CSV table of C-alpha atoms and ligand atoms in Angstrom, one decimal:
chain,number,residue,atom,x,y,z
I,24,VAL,CA,-32.8,-53.7,98.4
I,25,VAL,CA,-33.2,-51.0,96.2
I,26,GLY,CA,-33.2,-51.8,92.1
I,27,GLY,CA,-31.4,-55.4,91.5
I,28,ARG,CA,-32.9,-58.1,90.6
I,29,PHE,CA,-35.4,-61.1,92.9
I,30,THR,CA,-33.1,-64.1,93.6
I,31,PRO,CA,-33.9,-67.5,94.7
I,32,ILE,CA,-32.3,-68.3,98.1
I,33,GLU,CA,-29.7,-70.9,96.9
I,34,SER,CA,-28.2,-67.9,94.9
I,35,GLN,CA,-27.6,-66.6,98.5
I,36,PRO,CA,-28.0,-69.4,100.8
I,37,TRP,CA,-26.2,-67.9,103.7
I,38,VAL,CA,-28.3,-65.1,104.2
I,39,ALA,CA,-30.5,-65.4,107.3
I,40,ALA,CA,-34.3,-63.5,107.9
I,41,ILE,CA,-34.5,-62.6,111.5
I,42,PHE,CA,-38.3,-62.7,112.8
I,43,HIS,CA,-39.6,-60.6,115.7
I,44,SER,CA,-42.7,-62.3,116.7
I,45,ARG,CA,-44.1,-62.7,113.4
I,46,ARG,CA,-42.4,-59.8,111.7
I,47,LEU,CA,-39.0,-59.6,109.8
I,48,LEU,CA,-36.7,-57.7,111.8
I,49,CYS,CA,-33.6,-58.0,110.1
I,50,GLY,CA,-31.0,-59.9,107.6
I,51,GLY,CA,-28.5,-62.2,108.4
I,52,SER,CA,-25.1,-64.1,107.0
I,53,LEU,CA,-24.6,-67.9,108.6
I,54,ILE,CA,-21.0,-68.1,109.2
I,55,SER,CA,-20.6,-71.4,111.3
I,56,PRO,CA,-23.6,-74.0,111.2
I,57,CYS,CA,-24.4,-72.6,114.7
I,58,TRP,CA,-23.5,-68.8,114.2
I,59,VAL,CA,-25.5,-65.8,112.2
I,60,LEU,CA,-23.7,-62.7,112.2
I,61,THR,CA,-25.6,-59.6,112.1
I,62,ALA,CA,-26.1,-55.7,112.7
I,63,SER,CA,-26.3,-54.7,116.6
I,64,HIS,CA,-28.9,-52.0,116.1
I,65,CYS,CA,-31.6,-54.6,115.3
I,66,PHE,CA,-31.9,-55.8,118.7
I,67,ASP,CA,-33.6,-54.4,121.9
I,68,GLY,CA,-33.6,-58.2,123.5
I,69,LYS,CA,-37.0,-59.4,122.2
I,70,GLN,CA,-37.7,-62.7,121.5
I,71,LEU,CA,-36.4,-63.8,118.0
I,72,THR,CA,-36.6,-66.7,115.5
I,73,VAL,CA,-34.1,-67.2,113.1
I,74,TYR,CA,-34.8,-68.8,109.5
I,75,LEU,CA,-32.8,-70.3,106.8
I,76,GLY,CA,-33.4,-71.0,103.3
I,77,LYS,CA,-35.9,-68.7,103.0
I,78,SER,CA,-37.2,-67.3,99.4
I,79,ALA,CA,-40.3,-65.8,100.8
I,80,VAL,CA,-40.9,-63.8,103.8
I,81,ASN,CA,-44.4,-64.6,104.3
I,82,GLU,CA,-44.3,-68.4,102.8
I,83,THR,CA,-43.4,-71.2,104.3
I,84,ASN,CA,-41.9,-74.3,102.8
I,85,ALA,CA,-40.8,-76.5,105.0
I,86,SER,CA,-38.5,-78.7,103.0
I,87,LYS,CA,-36.4,-76.0,102.4
I,88,GLU,CA,-36.2,-73.9,105.6
I,89,GLN,CA,-34.8,-74.2,108.9
I,90,LYS,CA,-36.1,-72.5,111.9
I,91,PHE,CA,-34.3,-72.0,115.4
I,92,MET,CA,-34.5,-69.7,118.2
I,93,VAL,CA,-31.6,-67.6,119.4
I,94,GLU,CA,-29.3,-69.3,122.3
I,95,LYS,CA,-27.1,-66.6,122.6
I,96,LEU,CA,-27.0,-62.8,121.5
I,97,ILE,CA,-23.9,-60.9,121.3
I,98,ILE,CA,-24.0,-57.4,120.8
I,99,HIS,CA,-20.6,-55.5,120.6
I,100,PRO,CA,-19.8,-53.7,123.4
I,101,LYS,CA,-18.4,-51.2,121.6
I,102,TYR,CA,-21.7,-50.8,119.9
I,103,ASN,CA,-22.6,-47.2,119.6
I,104,SER,CA,-26.1,-46.7,118.7
I,105,SER,CA,-25.8,-42.9,118.1
I,106,ASN,CA,-23.7,-43.1,115.3
I,107,TYR,CA,-23.9,-46.9,114.5
I,108,ASN,CA,-20.0,-47.8,115.2
I,109,ASN,CA,-19.4,-51.3,116.1
I,110,ASP,CA,-22.3,-52.2,114.4
I,111,ILE,CA,-22.2,-55.8,114.5
I,112,ALA,CA,-23.7,-58.8,116.4
I,113,LEU,CA,-23.5,-62.7,117.0
I,114,LEU,CA,-26.5,-64.9,117.1
I,115,LYS,CA,-25.9,-68.6,118.2
I,116,ILE,CA,-29.0,-70.4,117.1
I,117,LYS,CA,-30.2,-74.0,118.0
I,118,ASN,CA,-33.5,-76.0,116.6
I,119,GLN,CA,-35.9,-77.7,118.8
I,120,ASN,CA,-34.1,-80.2,119.1
I,121,SER,CA,-30.9,-78.5,120.3
I,122,GLU,CA,-29.4,-78.8,116.7
I,123,CYS,CA,-27.5,-75.9,114.5
I,124,ALA,CA,-27.8,-75.6,110.8
I,125,VAL,CA,-27.3,-78.1,108.3
I,126,LYS,CA,-26.2,-78.1,105.0
I,127,THR,CA,-28.6,-78.2,102.0
I,128,ALA,CA,-29.0,-76.4,98.9
I,129,THR,CA,-30.6,-73.3,100.3
I,130,ALA,CA,-28.6,-73.0,103.7
I,131,ARG,CA,-24.6,-72.9,104.3
I,132,THR,CA,-22.0,-70.9,105.6
I,133,VAL,CA,-20.5,-67.8,103.9
I,134,CYS,CA,-16.7,-67.4,104.4
I,135,LEU,CA,-15.2,-64.4,106.4
I,136,PRO,CA,-12.6,-62.9,104.6
I,137,PRO,CA,-8.5,-62.6,106.6
I,138,PHE,CA,-7.9,-60.1,108.5
I,139,GLN,CA,-7.8,-56.6,107.0
I,140,THR,CA,-8.2,-57.8,103.7
I,141,GLN,CA,-8.6,-54.5,101.7
I,142,LEU,CA,-10.6,-54.9,98.0
I,143,PRO,CA,-9.6,-52.4,95.7
I,144,ASP,CA,-12.0,-49.3,95.2
I,145,GLY,CA,-14.5,-49.9,93.2
I,146,PHE,CA,-14.6,-53.7,93.6
I,147,GLN,CA,-18.4,-55.3,92.1
I,148,CYS,CA,-19.8,-57.0,95.5
I,149,THR,CA,-23.6,-57.9,96.0
I,150,ILE,CA,-25.5,-57.0,98.6
I,151,ALA,CA,-28.9,-59.1,99.3
I,152,GLY,CA,-32.0,-58.7,101.6
I,153,TYR,CA,-35.6,-58.4,102.2
I,154,GLY,CA,-35.6,-54.9,102.7
I,155,LYS,CA,-37.7,-52.0,101.2
I,156,GLU,CA,-37.6,-51.9,97.5
I,157,ASN,CA,-37.6,-48.3,97.4
I,158,GLN,CA,-37.5,-45.8,100.0
I,159,TYR,CA,-40.8,-44.6,100.4
I,160,ALA,CA,-42.4,-48.1,100.2
I,161,TRP,CA,-44.7,-49.1,102.6
I,162,SER,CA,-43.4,-52.9,103.3
I,163,PHE,CA,-40.3,-54.9,102.9
I,164,SER,CA,-39.9,-56.9,99.8
I,165,ASN,CA,-42.0,-60.6,100.2
I,166,ILE,CA,-39.0,-62.0,97.9
I,167,LEU,CA,-35.6,-62.0,98.6
I,168,LYS,CA,-33.5,-59.7,96.4
I,169,GLU,CA,-29.5,-59.1,95.4
I,170,GLY,CA,-27.8,-56.1,93.5
I,171,ARG,CA,-24.9,-55.5,92.3
I,172,VAL,CA,-23.0,-52.3,94.2
I,173,ASN,CA,-19.1,-51.1,94.0
I,174,LEU,CA,-17.0,-50.4,97.1
I,175,LEU,CA,-16.1,-47.0,97.3
I,176,SER,CA,-13.2,-45.5,98.8
I,177,GLN,CA,-13.0,-44.1,102.5
I,178,SER,CA,-11.9,-41.0,101.6
I,179,GLU,CA,-15.1,-40.4,98.7
I,180,CYS,CA,-17.4,-41.3,101.4
I,181,ARG,CA,-16.3,-38.9,103.5
I,182,ARG,CA,-16.4,-35.8,101.6
I,183,LYS,CA,-18.8,-33.4,102.7
I,184,ASP,CA,-21.4,-33.8,100.4
I,185,TYR,CA,-21.8,-37.4,101.2
I,186,TYR,CA,-21.3,-38.1,105.0
I,187,GLY,CA,-18.3,-36.6,106.0
I,188,ASP,CA,-16.6,-37.7,109.4
I,189,ARG,CA,-20.0,-39.9,110.0
I,190,VAL,CA,-18.0,-42.7,108.6
I,191,THR,CA,-15.8,-44.1,110.6
I,192,SER,CA,-12.5,-46.3,110.5
I,193,LYS,CA,-14.4,-49.3,110.8
I,194,MET,CA,-17.5,-48.7,108.2
I,195,PHE,CA,-17.0,-48.4,104.3
I,196,CYS,CA,-19.3,-47.4,102.1
I,197,ALA,CA,-20.6,-49.0,98.9
I,198,ALA,CA,-23.4,-47.6,96.0
I,199,HIS,CA,-23.9,-48.4,92.3
I,200,SER,CA,-22.6,-46.0,90.0
I,201,ASN,CA,-25.9,-44.2,89.3
I,202,TRP,CA,-27.2,-44.7,92.7
I,203,SER,CA,-29.7,-47.1,91.2
I,204,VAL,CA,-28.8,-50.1,93.4
I,205,ASP,CA,-29.1,-49.7,97.3
I,206,SER,CA,-29.4,-51.8,100.7
I,207,CYS,CA,-32.6,-50.3,102.2
I,208,LYS,CA,-34.5,-50.5,105.4
I,209,GLY,CA,-35.0,-54.3,106.5
I,210,ASP,CA,-32.0,-55.2,104.8
I,211,SER,CA,-30.0,-54.0,107.9
I,212,GLY,CA,-27.7,-57.2,109.5
I,213,GLY,CA,-28.0,-58.8,105.6
I,214,PRO,CA,-24.7,-59.8,103.6
I,215,LEU,CA,-22.4,-57.6,101.6
I,216,VAL,CA,-20.7,-60.5,100.1
I,217,CYS,CA,-17.9,-60.3,97.4
I,218,SER,CA,-16.3,-63.3,95.4
I,219,ILE,CA,-12.7,-63.8,95.1
I,220,ALA,CA,-11.3,-67.1,93.5
I,221,ASP,CA,-15.2,-68.1,93.4
I,222,ARG,CA,-15.7,-68.2,96.9
I,223,MET,CA,-17.4,-66.0,98.8
I,224,PHE,CA,-16.5,-63.8,101.5
I,225,LEU,CA,-18.7,-62.1,103.9
I,226,PHE,CA,-17.0,-58.1,103.9
I,227,GLY,CA,-20.2,-56.5,104.8
I,228,ILE,CA,-23.2,-56.0,107.2
I,229,VAL,CA,-26.0,-53.8,106.3
I,230,SER,CA,-25.9,-51.0,108.6
I,231,TRP,CA,-27.1,-47.4,107.7
I,232,GLY,CA,-27.4,-44.7,105.1
I,233,ASP,CA,-29.4,-41.9,104.7
I,234,GLY,CA,-32.5,-42.9,102.9
I,235,CYS,CA,-32.0,-45.8,100.4
I,236,ALA,CA,-30.2,-45.1,96.4
I,237,GLN,CA,-29.8,-41.5,96.9
I,238,ARG,CA,-27.4,-39.5,95.1
I,239,ASN,CA,-24.2,-39.0,96.9
I,240,LYS,CA,-26.2,-40.8,99.9
I,241,PRO,CA,-24.2,-44.5,99.8
I,242,GLY,CA,-25.4,-47.7,101.7
I,243,VAL,CA,-22.9,-47.8,104.7
I,244,TYR,CA,-21.7,-51.6,105.8
I,245,THR,CA,-20.0,-53.1,109.0
I,246,LYS,CA,-16.5,-53.6,108.1
I,247,VAL,CA,-16.4,-56.8,108.7
I,248,THR,CA,-12.5,-57.5,108.6
I,249,SER,CA,-12.3,-55.3,111.2
I,250,TYR,CA,-13.8,-57.9,113.8
I,251,ASN,CA,-11.9,-61.2,112.7
I,252,ARG,CA,-10.7,-61.4,116.3
I,253,TRP,CA,-13.7,-60.5,118.4
I,254,ILE,CA,-15.8,-63.2,116.2
I,255,ALA,CA,-13.0,-65.9,116.9
I,256,ARG,CA,-12.9,-65.2,120.4
I,257,ASN,CA,-16.9,-65.0,120.8
I,258,THR,CA,-17.7,-67.8,119.0
I,259,GLY,CA,-14.5,-70.2,119.5
I,260,LEU,CA,-14.1,-70.6,115.7
I,261,SER,CA,-10.9,-70.4,114.0
I,262,LYS,CA,-9.6,-66.8,112.8
I,263,TYR,CA,-11.5,-67.2,109.6
I,264,THR,CA,-13.9,-70.1,108.7
I,265,ALA,CA,-14.4,-71.4,104.9
I,266,GLY,CA,-17.5,-72.6,103.8
D,8,4AZ,C1,-32.0,-49.0,107.5
D,8,4AZ,O1,-33.3,-48.3,107.9
D,8,4AZ,C2,-31.4,-48.8,106.1
D,8,4AZ,N1,-29.4,-47.2,102.0
D,8,4AZ,C3,-30.5,-49.6,105.7
D,8,4AZ,C4,-29.9,-49.5,104.7
D,8,4AZ,C5,-29.3,-48.4,104.1
D,8,4AZ,C6,-30.5,-47.1,104.8
D,8,4AZ,C7,-31.3,-47.3,105.7
D,8,4AZ,C8,-28.4,-48.0,103.3
D,8,4AZ,O2,-32.3,-50.2,108.4
């Protein structure tokens, strides 16, 4: 995350850190005890480890974190790796005792918004992740960060000087009013959450953008409200879950 601030995992306890070997690969969000929602473009079928409750990437706090392997990886069948359309994937997680996540102060589920819920343009939401703190950084952030961004209208984001028709109806854009806050490399797969009536709902999955925190180049997010039925069908969860 560019801009924003460091945050304890307790503030974003649905955040999952997805590792390949010892390296951070992507973020994700816990949507039920056994399921993490993330981005398709993160994967090429390697062996993955998922952590919940991680405030710092290179520190292990056994009393706070939970470690899982991936029992099942479901990439959206219409994922298009050339334009990142349908950039959404589900990970079924289990630990060494074949158990799913346990709700604690550092790990809990996030709500899925009802199908096709539309928030107003300009609505303020929060992104979180362990990704780069600026576009040119050599490494990811060690500490989890969060930042506030505002939802942009589809028409603004499809302007020629923004992204034109690279932004599909299954994507939306979000940015800070002065372009100082954005998701960045390493945040992919992680959450954009919006608070409604004091509940946090997962509206977006960090997907792509031209660089990070660049003028007229907002972050682009997978529109989670287009996928309720796909998520329900593949997880057996009802249409949406309450955290
Ligand atoms: C990336 O490379 C990436 N500024 C993620 C998010 C954004 C740009 C790039 C949005 O994973």
